[in-house]
PDB file of C-alpha atoms in Angstrom:
ATOM      1  CA  MET A 347      15.743 105.006  -7.033  1.00  0.00           C
ATOM      2  CA  ASN A 348      14.003 101.849  -8.292  1.00  0.00           C
ATOM      3  CA  VAL A 349      10.359 100.909  -7.677  1.00  0.00           C
ATOM      4  CA  GLU A 350      11.211  98.506  -4.841  1.00  0.00           C
ATOM      5  CA  GLU A 351      13.122 101.242  -2.990  1.00  0.00           C
ATOM      6  CA  ILE A 352      10.249 103.683  -3.492  1.00  0.00           C
ATOM      7  CA  ILE A 353       7.795 101.158  -2.026  1.00  0.00           C
ATOM      8  CA  PHE A 354      10.055 100.412   0.951  1.00  0.00           C
ATOM      9  CA  ASN A 355      10.581 104.127   1.613  1.00  0.00           C
ATOM     10  CA  LYS A 356       6.841 104.771   1.419  1.00  0.00           C
ATOM     11  CA  TYR A 357       6.120 102.131   4.080  1.00  0.00           C
ATOM     12  CA  SER A 358       9.137 102.695   6.334  1.00  0.00           C
ATOM     13  CA  ASP A 359       7.178 105.005   8.658  1.00  0.00           C
ATOM     14  CA  PHE A 360       4.613 102.270   9.335  1.00  0.00           C
ATOM     15  CA  GLY A 361       6.932  99.562  10.587  1.00  0.00           C
ATOM     16  CA  TYR A 362      10.279  98.928  12.185  1.00  0.00           C
ATOM     17  CA  LYS A 363      13.524  99.546  10.334  1.00  0.00           C
ATOM     18  CA  SER A 364      16.529  97.582  11.593  1.00  0.00           C
ATOM     19  CA  VAL A 365      20.048  98.951  11.914  1.00  0.00           C
ATOM     20  CA  SER A 366      20.932  97.059   8.729  1.00  0.00           C
ATOM     21  CA  GLY A 367      18.053  98.743   6.857  1.00  0.00           C
ATOM     22  CA  GLU A 368      15.601  95.833   6.783  1.00  0.00           C
ATOM     23  CA  LEU A 369      11.937  96.860   6.974  1.00  0.00           C
ATOM     24  CA  TYR A 370       9.499  94.912   9.160  1.00  0.00           C
ATOM     25  CA  LEU A 371       5.788  95.690   8.847  1.00  0.00           C
ATOM     26  CA  PRO A 372       2.758  94.755  10.940  1.00  0.00           C
ATOM     27  CA  PHE A 373       0.041  92.866   9.053  1.00  0.00           C
ATOM     28  CA  LYS A 374      -2.139  95.887   8.229  1.00  0.00           C
ATOM     29  CA  TRP A 375       0.709  97.551   6.356  1.00  0.00           C
ATOM     30  CA  ALA A 376       2.092  94.289   5.004  1.00  0.00           C
ATOM     31  CA  LEU A 377      -1.163  93.655   3.164  1.00  0.00           C
ATOM     32  CA  LYS A 378      -1.184  97.220   1.816  1.00  0.00           C
ATOM     33  CA  LEU A 379       2.403  96.794   0.594  1.00  0.00           C
ATOM     34  CA  VAL A 380       1.461  93.648  -1.346  1.00  0.00           C
ATOM     35  CA  GLU A 381      -1.536  95.458  -2.872  1.00  0.00           C
ATOM     36  CA  GLU A 382       0.792  98.229  -4.016  1.00  0.00           C
ATOM     37  CA  CYS A 383       3.226  95.667  -5.396  1.00  0.00           C
ATOM     38  CA  ASN A 384       0.348  94.265  -7.467  1.00  0.00           C
ATOM     39  CA  GLU A 385      -0.373  97.740  -8.843  1.00  0.00           C
ATOM     40  CA  GLN A 386       3.312  98.324  -9.659  1.00  0.00           C
ATOM     41  CA  GLU A 387       3.798  94.787 -11.078  1.00  0.00           C
ATOM     42  CA  ILE A 388       6.367  93.854  -8.425  1.00  0.00           C
ATOM     43  CA  ALA A 389       6.469  90.243  -7.210  1.00  0.00           C
ATOM     44  CA  VAL A 390       6.807  89.449  -3.515  1.00  0.00           C
ATOM     45  CA  ILE A 391       9.042  86.379  -3.739  1.00  0.00           C
ATOM     46  CA  GLY A 392      10.005  86.063  -0.093  1.00  0.00           C
ATOM     47  CA  LEU A 393       8.466  86.734   3.284  1.00  0.00           C
ATOM     48  CA  ASP A 394       9.732  86.133   6.817  1.00  0.00           C
ATOM     49  CA  PHE A 395       7.841  86.451  10.082  1.00  0.00           C
ATOM     50  CA  VAL A 396       9.387  87.820  13.276  1.00  0.00           C
ATOM     51  CA  HIS A 397       8.485  89.177  16.673  1.00  0.00           C
ATOM     52  CA  ILE A 398       9.953  92.508  17.695  1.00  0.00           C
ATOM     53  CA  ASN A 399      10.466  93.549  21.282  1.00  0.00           C
ATOM     54  CA  SER A 400      12.248  96.555  22.723  1.00  0.00           C
ATOM     55  CA  THR A 401      15.718  95.073  22.286  1.00  0.00           C
ATOM     56  CA  LYS A 402      15.697  92.599  19.415  1.00  0.00           C
ATOM     57  CA  ILE A 403      14.132  91.025  16.349  1.00  0.00           C
ATOM     58  CA  VAL A 404      13.323  87.362  16.950  1.00  0.00           C
ATOM     59  CA  PRO A 405      12.277  84.889  14.232  1.00  0.00           C
ATOM     60  CA  VAL A 406       8.958  83.231  15.021  1.00  0.00           C
ATOM     61  CA  SER A 407       9.136  79.738  16.411  1.00  0.00           C
ATOM     62  CA  PRO A 408       8.750  77.450  14.644  1.00  0.00           C
ATOM     63  CA  LEU A 409      10.426  79.261  11.746  1.00  0.00           C
ATOM     64  CA  ASN A 410       7.892  80.416   9.219  1.00  0.00           C
ATOM     65  CA  GLY A 411       8.130  82.199   5.906  1.00  0.00           C
ATOM     66  CA  VAL A 412       7.414  82.131   2.197  1.00  0.00           C
ATOM     67  CA  ASP A 413       9.747  81.375  -0.695  1.00  0.00           C
ATOM     68  CA  CYS A 414       8.148  81.890  -4.106  1.00  0.00           C
ATOM     69  CA  SER A 415      11.380  81.495  -6.058  1.00  0.00           C
ATOM     70  CA  GLY A 416      10.089  78.174  -7.389  1.00  0.00           C
ATOM     71  CA  LEU A 417       7.291  80.057  -9.165  1.00  0.00           C
ATOM     72  CA  LEU A 418       9.566  82.469 -11.033  1.00  0.00           C
ATOM     73  CA  TYR A 419       9.979  80.282 -14.097  1.00  0.00           C
ATOM     74  CA  LYS A 420       6.605  78.553 -14.030  1.00  0.00           C
ATOM     75  CA  HIS A 421       5.184  81.322 -16.239  1.00  0.00           C
ATOM     76  CA  LYS A 422       6.570  83.082 -19.293  1.00  0.00           C
ATOM     77  CA  ILE A 423       4.539  86.245 -18.719  1.00  0.00           C
ATOM     78  CA  TRP A 424       5.640  88.522 -15.868  1.00  0.00           C
ATOM     79  CA  VAL A 425       2.146  89.586 -14.772  1.00  0.00           C
ATOM     80  CA  GLU A 426       1.292  85.910 -14.212  1.00  0.00           C
ATOM     81  CA  VAL A 427       4.370  85.533 -11.999  1.00  0.00           C
ATOM     82  CA  VAL A 428       3.347  88.622 -10.014  1.00  0.00           C
ATOM     83  CA  LYS A 429      -0.235  87.410  -9.640  1.00  0.00           C
ATOM     84  CA  GLU A 430       0.658  83.901  -8.470  1.00  0.00           C
ATOM     85  CA  CYS A 431       3.386  85.020  -6.043  1.00  0.00           C
ATOM     86  CA  ASN A 432       1.400  87.904  -4.577  1.00  0.00           C
ATOM     87  CA  ASP A 433      -1.871  85.957  -4.289  1.00  0.00           C
ATOM     88  CA  PHE A 434      -0.004  83.231  -2.406  1.00  0.00           C
ATOM     89  CA  VAL A 435       1.655  85.799  -0.120  1.00  0.00           C
ATOM     90  CA  ILE A 436      -1.693  87.484   0.631  1.00  0.00           C
ATOM     91  CA  ASN A 437      -3.206  84.129   1.628  1.00  0.00           C
ATOM     92  CA  VAL A 438      -0.255  83.383   3.908  1.00  0.00           C
ATOM     93  CA  LEU A 439      -0.458  86.855   5.477  1.00  0.00           C
ATOM     94  CA  ILE A 440      -4.159  86.448   6.235  1.00  0.00           C
ATOM     95  CA  ASN A 441      -3.633  82.985   7.745  1.00  0.00           C
ATOM     96  CA  GLU A 442      -0.671  84.127   9.833  1.00  0.00           C
ATOM     97  CA  GLN A 443      -2.524  87.207  11.036  1.00  0.00           C
ATOM     98  CA  ASN A 444      -5.344  84.963  12.258  1.00  0.00           C
ATOM     99  CA  ARG A 445      -2.829  82.682  13.977  1.00  0.00           C
ATOM    100  CA  ASP A 446      -0.636  85.335  15.630  1.00  0.00           C
ATOM    101  CA  SER A 447      -1.370  89.003  14.928  1.00  0.00           C
ATOM    102  CA  THR A 448       1.700  90.204  16.889  1.00  0.00           C
ATOM    103  CA  GLN A 449       4.111  89.175  14.131  1.00  0.00           C
ATOM    104  CA  TYR A 450       5.949  91.521  11.787  1.00  0.00           C
ATOM    105  CA  CYS A 451       6.799  90.732   8.164  1.00  0.00           C
ATOM    106  CA  ASN A 452       9.948  91.257   6.129  1.00  0.00           C
ATOM    107  CA  PHE A 453       9.720  91.136   2.330  1.00  0.00           C
ATOM    108  CA  VAL A 454      11.864  90.196  -0.658  1.00  0.00           C
ATOM    109  CA  LEU A 455      10.658  91.976  -3.799  1.00  0.00           C
ATOM    110  CA  LEU A 456      11.509  91.337  -7.440  1.00  0.00           C
ATOM    111  CA  SER A 457      10.900  93.498 -10.514  1.00  0.00           C
ATOM    112  CA  ILE A 458      10.575  92.409 -14.123  1.00  0.00           C
ATOM    113  CA  SER A 459      14.046  93.772 -14.913  1.00  0.00           C
ATOM    114  CA  GLU A 460      15.593  91.604 -12.187  1.00  0.00           C
ATOM    115  CA  TRP A 461      13.551  88.590 -13.338  1.00  0.00           C
ATOM    116  CA  GLY A 462      14.757  89.009 -16.896  1.00  0.00           C
ATOM    117  CA  SER A 463      18.401  89.135 -15.846  1.00  0.00           C
ATOM    118  CA  ASN A 464      18.348  85.657 -14.253  1.00  0.00           C
TER     119      ASN A 464
END
């Protein structure tokens, strides 16, 4: 099991897991996940916001999310990539929580080994 899977498994009890295995977290746990990613040197390179009701997962309207893929090759040192991506994601999470605290978040994580293989 890789680090990303360990992190997702650790947080799966605190959010909603879809039939397809996607994990959606409320803001409290989303922020904790990003903090743990910082500790484990995992970059959060994508983030989507949804609403979840009893029958379905609905993207927020207007569509809102984060794509940090443009930052992946801005730095030559992995810890700088992690810091810039994760700091940006934390700021977005805080702003979105203030705007609409009923949203859930879905993450795309990237490790140094995956970064190096691109």
